[in-house]
Tab-separated table of C-alpha atoms and ligand atoms in Angstrom:
chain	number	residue	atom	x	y	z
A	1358	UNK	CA	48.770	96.715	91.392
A	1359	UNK	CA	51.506	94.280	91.061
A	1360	UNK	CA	52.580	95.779	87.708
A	1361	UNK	CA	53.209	99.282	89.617
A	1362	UNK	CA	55.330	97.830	92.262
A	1363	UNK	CA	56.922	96.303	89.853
A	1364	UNK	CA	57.938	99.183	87.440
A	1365	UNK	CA	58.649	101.005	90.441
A	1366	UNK	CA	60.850	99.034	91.465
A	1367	UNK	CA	62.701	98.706	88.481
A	1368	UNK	CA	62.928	102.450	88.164
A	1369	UNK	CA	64.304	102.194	91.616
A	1370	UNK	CA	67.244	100.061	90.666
A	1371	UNK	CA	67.911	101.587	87.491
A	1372	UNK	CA	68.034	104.749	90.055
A	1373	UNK	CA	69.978	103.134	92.394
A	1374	UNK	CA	72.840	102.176	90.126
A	1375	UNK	CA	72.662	105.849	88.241
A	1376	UNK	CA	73.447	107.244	91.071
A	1377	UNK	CA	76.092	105.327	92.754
A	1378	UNK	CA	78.555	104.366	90.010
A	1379	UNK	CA	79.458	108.044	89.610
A	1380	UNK	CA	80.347	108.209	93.367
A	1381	UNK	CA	82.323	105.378	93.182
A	1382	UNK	CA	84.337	106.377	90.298
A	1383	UNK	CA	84.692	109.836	92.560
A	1384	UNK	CA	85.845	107.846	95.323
A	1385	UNK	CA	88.434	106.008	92.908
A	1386	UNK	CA	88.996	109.632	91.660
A	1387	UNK	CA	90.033	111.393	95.156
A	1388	UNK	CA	92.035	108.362	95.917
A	1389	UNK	CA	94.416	108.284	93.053
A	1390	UNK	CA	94.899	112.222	93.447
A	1391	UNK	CA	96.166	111.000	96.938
A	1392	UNK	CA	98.478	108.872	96.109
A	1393	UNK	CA	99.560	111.524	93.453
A	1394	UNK	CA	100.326	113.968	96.676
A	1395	UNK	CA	102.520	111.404	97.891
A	1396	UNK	CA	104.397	111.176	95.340
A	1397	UNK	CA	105.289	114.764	94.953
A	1398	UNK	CA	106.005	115.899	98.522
A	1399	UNK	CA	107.674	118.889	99.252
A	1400	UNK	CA	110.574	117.032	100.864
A	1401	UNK	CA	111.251	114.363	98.336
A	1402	UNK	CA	114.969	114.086	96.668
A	1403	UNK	CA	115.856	115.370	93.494
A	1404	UNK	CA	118.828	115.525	91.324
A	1405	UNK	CA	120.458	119.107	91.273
A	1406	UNK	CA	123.318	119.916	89.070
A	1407	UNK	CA	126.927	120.860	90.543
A	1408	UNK	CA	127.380	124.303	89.819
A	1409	UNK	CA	131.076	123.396	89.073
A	1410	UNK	CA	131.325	120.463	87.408
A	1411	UNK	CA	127.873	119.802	86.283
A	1412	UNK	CA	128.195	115.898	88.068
A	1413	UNK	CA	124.297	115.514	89.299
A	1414	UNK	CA	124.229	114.546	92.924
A	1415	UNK	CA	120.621	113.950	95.186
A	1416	UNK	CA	119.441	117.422	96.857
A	1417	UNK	CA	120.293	115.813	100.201
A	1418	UNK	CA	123.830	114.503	99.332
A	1419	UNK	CA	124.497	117.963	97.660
A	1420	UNK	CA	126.715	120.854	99.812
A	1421	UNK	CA	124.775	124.066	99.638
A	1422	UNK	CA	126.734	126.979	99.261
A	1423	UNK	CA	124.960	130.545	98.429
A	1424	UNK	CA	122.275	129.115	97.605
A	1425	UNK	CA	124.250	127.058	95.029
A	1426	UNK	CA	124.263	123.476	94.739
A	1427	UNK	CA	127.810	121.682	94.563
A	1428	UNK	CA	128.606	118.313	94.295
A	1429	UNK	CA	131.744	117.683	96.909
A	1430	UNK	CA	133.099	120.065	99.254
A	1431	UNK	CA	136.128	120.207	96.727
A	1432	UNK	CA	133.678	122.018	94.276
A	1433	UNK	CA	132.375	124.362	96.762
A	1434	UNK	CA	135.450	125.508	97.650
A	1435	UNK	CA	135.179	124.599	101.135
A	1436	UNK	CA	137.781	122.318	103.287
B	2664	LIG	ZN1	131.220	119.299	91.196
């Protein structure tokens, strides 16, 4: 009778860990696609080209003219 409990149980923790290191490595899984999210928000700065000059300035530094990104106001042709 012992025996049986025995082998049960060690069918139990083979089981056991069978079945939880693939939801841990899921867990690890859904939190690096996270922090890949973060990194690529919608909002985040990147370097455009001046449509002028070709000088690369951030997104938010860069004056927006028709849709067109400029470097300086000088560029845009705007005072
Ligand atoms: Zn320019």
């Amino acid at each position: 009778m012992l025996k049986i409990l025995l082998t049960a149980a060690i069918i139990w923790a083979v089981w056991f860990f069978l079945i939880k290191k693939p939801q841990v490595t899921e867990h690890r899984q859904k939190k690096a696609d996270e922090a890949k999210r973060k990194e690529t928000k919608p909002d985040e700065e990147i370097m455009v080209a001046c449509e002028k000059c070709g000088t690369y300035v951030s997104s938010h530094e860069a004056i927006i003219v028709s849709g067109r990104y400029y470097c300086s106001k000088a560029c845009a042709g705007v005072k």
